[in-house]
């Protein structure tokens, strides 16, 4: 789906609310008061009401939109802009695209969406062929907190991030050339460069029968001995 298709599918607030209601109904609504799963829909109130205790659940309750005064369509548009852009989007740019007056509101919205996306990543393991490496991402630091850079891998101005990408080999029928396509990927901030932390990360995010493509960093020396990895292939880049 591109932005044009998105606007066609969600032209107004009602279409977004209807889509969200359908999605939540399929997932199932649980009463916060008695934990019952049996509800009926109050059309005039746009709420579910528990069939046992009468407790009402709003459309936003229990979601990242809870306690937000922003229109649901604003949330939908924000998610669209954040996922459509390959290079990502800043809070300032998203504020401009949404034509919103308060930067802090949009920043908080983006934080909630990213947090929800991170929780979703933990629901599944990467499988088959996985490319694993580490990289450094610049961290915004207050002027008063800046210190001299450390020597070695990375610095105090950068975060050490593990990048794990599930890749699928492709072969073009006409040319016979082979390439890879990324399906899913995860990124985790590492506190150290120790192999113990890397092993824990591997065990909690990789499928039991995966093949790992990586380099010959000393942090990865015993990945092949770990229970979650079938084979480790070292590649020189």
Coordinates of C-alpha atoms in Angstrom, one line a residue:
X1 CA 0.0 0.0 0.0
X2 CA 1.3 3.5 -0.9
X3 CA 0.1 6.9 0.4
X4 CA -2.5 7.3 -2.4
X5 CA -4.1 3.9 -1.7
X6 CA -4.0 4.7 2.0
X7 CA -5.9 8.0 1.5
X8 CA -8.5 6.1 -0.7
X9 CA -9.0 3.5 2.0
X10 CA -9.1 5.8 5.0
X11 CA -10.5 9.1 3.7
X12 CA -12.0 10.2 7.0
X13 CA -12.3 9.6 10.8
X14 CA -15.2 7.2 10.4
X15 CA -13.4 4.9 8.0
X16 CA -10.5 4.7 10.5
X17 CA -12.7 4.0 13.5
X18 CA -14.6 1.3 11.5
X19 CA -11.4 -0.4 10.6
X20 CA -10.1 -0.3 14.1
X21 CA -13.4 -1.6 15.5
X22 CA -13.3 -4.5 13.0
X23 CA -9.6 -5.3 13.9
X24 CA -10.3 -5.3 17.6
X25 CA -13.4 -7.4 17.3
X26 CA -11.4 -10.1 15.4
X27 CA -8.7 -10.0 18.1
X28 CA -11.2 -10.1 20.9
X29 CA -12.0 -7.7 23.7
X30 CA -11.3 -8.6 27.3
X31 CA -13.1 -6.9 30.1
X32 CA -10.7 -5.0 32.4
X33 CA -13.1 -5.6 35.4
X34 CA -14.1 -9.3 35.2
X35 CA -11.8 -10.6 32.4
X36 CA -14.8 -11.8 30.4
X37 CA -14.5 -12.1 26.6
X38 CA -18.2 -11.8 25.9
X39 CA -19.2 -8.3 24.8
X40 CA -21.8 -6.6 22.7
X41 CA -21.3 -3.4 20.7
X42 CA -23.0 -0.1 21.6
X43 CA -23.3 1.6 18.2
X44 CA -24.4 5.0 19.6
X45 CA -21.5 5.1 22.1
X46 CA -18.8 3.5 19.9
X47 CA -18.0 1.2 22.9
X48 CA -18.2 -2.5 23.9
X49 CA -20.2 -3.4 26.9
X50 CA -19.4 -6.6 29.0
X51 CA -22.3 -9.0 28.9
X52 CA -21.6 -10.1 32.5
X53 CA -20.7 -7.0 34.6
X54 CA -21.7 -4.2 32.2
X55 CA -18.2 -2.6 32.1
X56 CA -17.7 -0.5 29.0
X57 CA -14.5 -0.6 26.9
X58 CA -13.8 2.3 24.5
X59 CA -12.3 1.8 21.0
X60 CA -8.9 3.2 22.2
X61 CA -8.8 1.4 25.6
X62 CA -5.8 -1.0 25.9
X63 CA -4.1 0.4 22.8
X64 CA -1.3 2.8 22.2
X65 CA -4.0 5.4 21.5
X66 CA -5.4 5.2 25.0
X67 CA -5.8 8.6 26.7
X68 CA -4.9 10.4 23.5
X69 CA -7.0 13.3 22.2
X70 CA -5.7 13.1 18.7
X71 CA -8.1 11.8 16.0
X72 CA -7.7 8.1 15.1
X73 CA -7.0 9.2 11.5
X74 CA -4.1 11.2 12.7
X75 CA -2.6 8.1 14.3
X76 CA -3.3 6.1 11.1
X77 CA -1.6 8.8 9.0
X78 CA 1.4 8.9 11.4
X79 CA 1.8 5.1 11.1
X80 CA 1.6 5.4 7.3
X81 CA 4.3 8.1 7.1
X82 CA 6.6 6.2 9.5
X83 CA 6.3 2.9 7.6
X84 CA 6.2 4.2 4.0
X85 CA 9.5 6.1 4.2
X86 CA 12.6 3.9 3.7
X87 CA 14.9 6.4 5.4
X88 CA 12.6 7.1 8.3
X89 CA 11.0 10.3 9.3
X90 CA 11.8 12.8 12.0
X91 CA 9.2 14.2 14.5
X92 CA 9.6 17.6 13.0
X93 CA 8.9 16.4 9.5
X94 CA 5.9 14.3 10.7
X95 CA 4.6 17.4 12.5
X96 CA 4.8 19.3 9.2
X97 CA 3.1 16.5 7.2
X98 CA 0.3 16.2 9.7
X99 CA 0.0 20.0 10.0
X100 CA 0.0 19.9 13.8
X101 CA 1.0 22.8 16.0
X102 CA 2.7 21.0 18.9
X103 CA 6.0 19.2 18.3
X104 CA 5.9 17.5 21.7
X105 CA 2.5 15.9 20.9
X106 CA 3.9 14.4 17.7
X107 CA 7.1 13.3 19.4
X108 CA 5.1 11.4 22.0
X109 CA 2.9 9.9 19.3
X110 CA 6.0 8.6 17.5
X111 CA 7.4 7.2 20.7
X112 CA 4.2 5.2 21.4
X113 CA 4.1 3.8 17.8
X114 CA 7.8 2.8 17.9
X115 CA 7.3 1.2 21.3
X116 CA 4.3 -0.8 20.0
X117 CA 6.4 -1.9 16.9
X118 CA 9.2 -3.0 19.3
X119 CA 6.8 -5.2 21.3
X120 CA 5.5 -6.8 18.1
X121 CA 9.1 -7.8 17.2
X122 CA 9.3 -9.8 20.4
X123 CA 6.4 -12.0 19.3
X124 CA 8.3 -13.9 16.6
X125 CA 11.7 -15.4 16.0
X126 CA 13.8 -14.9 12.9
X127 CA 14.3 -18.1 10.9
X128 CA 16.0 -19.8 8.0
X129 CA 18.9 -17.7 6.8
X130 CA 19.9 -14.7 9.0
X131 CA 22.5 -12.1 8.5
X132 CA 23.9 -10.8 11.8
X133 CA 26.2 -7.8 12.4
X134 CA 26.7 -4.8 14.6
X135 CA 26.8 -1.2 13.7
X136 CA 26.9 2.2 15.4
X137 CA 24.1 4.8 15.4
X138 CA 24.6 8.4 16.4
X139 CA 22.9 9.4 19.6
X140 CA 21.6 12.9 20.2
X141 CA 23.4 14.2 23.3
X142 CA 23.0 17.4 25.3
X143 CA 25.9 19.8 25.0
X144 CA 26.4 19.8 28.8
X145 CA 26.6 16.0 28.8
X146 CA 29.1 15.6 26.0
X147 CA 32.4 14.0 26.8
X148 CA 35.5 13.1 24.8
X149 CA 35.2 10.1 22.5
X150 CA 36.4 6.7 23.8
X151 CA 38.9 4.8 21.7
X152 CA 38.0 1.4 20.3
X153 CA 34.7 0.2 18.8
X154 CA 32.2 3.0 18.9
X155 CA 32.1 6.0 21.2
X156 CA 30.0 7.7 23.8
X157 CA 28.2 9.6 21.1
X158 CA 27.1 6.3 19.4
X159 CA 25.0 3.3 20.4
X160 CA 26.2 -0.2 19.6
X161 CA 23.3 -1.9 17.8
X162 CA 22.9 -5.5 16.7
X163 CA 21.2 -5.8 13.4
X164 CA 19.6 -9.2 12.5
X165 CA 18.0 -9.6 9.1
X166 CA 16.1 -12.7 7.8
X167 CA 17.0 -13.0 4.2
X168 CA 15.7 -15.1 1.3
X169 CA 17.9 -16.1 -1.7
X170 CA 16.5 -15.1 -5.0
X171 CA 17.4 -16.1 -8.6
X172 CA 16.4 -14.1 -11.6
X173 CA 15.0 -16.5 -14.3
X174 CA 16.2 -14.4 -17.3
X175 CA 19.7 -13.7 -16.2
X176 CA 20.4 -16.4 -13.7
X177 CA 21.9 -13.9 -11.2
X178 CA 21.4 -14.5 -7.6
X179 CA 20.6 -12.0 -4.9
X180 CA 18.9 -11.8 -1.5
X181 CA 15.7 -10.2 -0.3
X182 CA 15.2 -9.0 3.3
X183 CA 11.9 -10.3 4.9
X184 CA 12.0 -9.3 8.5
X185 CA 14.7 -7.8 10.7
X186 CA 15.3 -6.8 14.3
X187 CA 17.6 -4.2 15.9
X188 CA 18.7 -4.3 19.5
X189 CA 20.9 -1.9 21.5
X190 CA 23.8 -3.7 23.1
X191 CA 25.3 -2.6 26.4
X192 CA 28.6 -4.4 25.9
X193 CA 30.7 -6.1 23.2
X194 CA 30.9 -9.4 25.2
X195 CA 30.0 -12.6 23.6
X196 CA 27.7 -13.6 26.5
X197 CA 25.3 -10.7 25.6
X198 CA 25.4 -11.7 21.9
X199 CA 24.6 -15.3 22.8
X200 CA 21.7 -14.3 24.9
X201 CA 20.4 -12.1 22.1
X202 CA 20.8 -15.0 19.6
X203 CA 19.0 -17.5 21.9
X204 CA 15.9 -15.2 22.4
X205 CA 15.5 -14.0 18.8
X206 CA 16.6 -16.9 16.5
X207 CA 14.7 -20.0 15.4
X208 CA 16.1 -23.4 16.4
X209 CA 17.2 -24.4 12.9
X210 CA 18.5 -21.1 11.4
X211 CA 21.8 -20.5 9.5
X212 CA 23.7 -17.4 10.5
X213 CA 25.8 -15.3 8.1
X214 CA 28.2 -13.0 10.0
X215 CA 31.8 -11.9 10.2
X216 CA 34.7 -13.1 12.3
X217 CA 34.3 -10.8 15.2
X218 CA 35.5 -12.2 18.5
X219 CA 32.0 -11.5 19.9
X220 CA 30.7 -14.3 17.7
X221 CA 33.3 -17.0 18.2
X222 CA 30.9 -19.5 19.9
X223 CA 27.6 -18.7 18.2
X224 CA 27.9 -22.0 16.3
X225 CA 27.9 -23.9 19.7
X226 CA 24.7 -22.3 20.8
X227 CA 21.5 -24.3 20.8
X228 CA 19.6 -21.9 18.6
X229 CA 22.0 -22.0 15.6
X230 CA 22.4 -24.9 13.2
X231 CA 25.3 -23.4 11.3
X232 CA 27.4 -20.2 11.2
X233 CA 28.9 -19.0 7.9
X234 CA 31.6 -16.4 8.1
X235 CA 31.7 -13.8 5.3
X236 CA 34.5 -11.3 4.8
X237 CA 33.1 -7.9 3.8

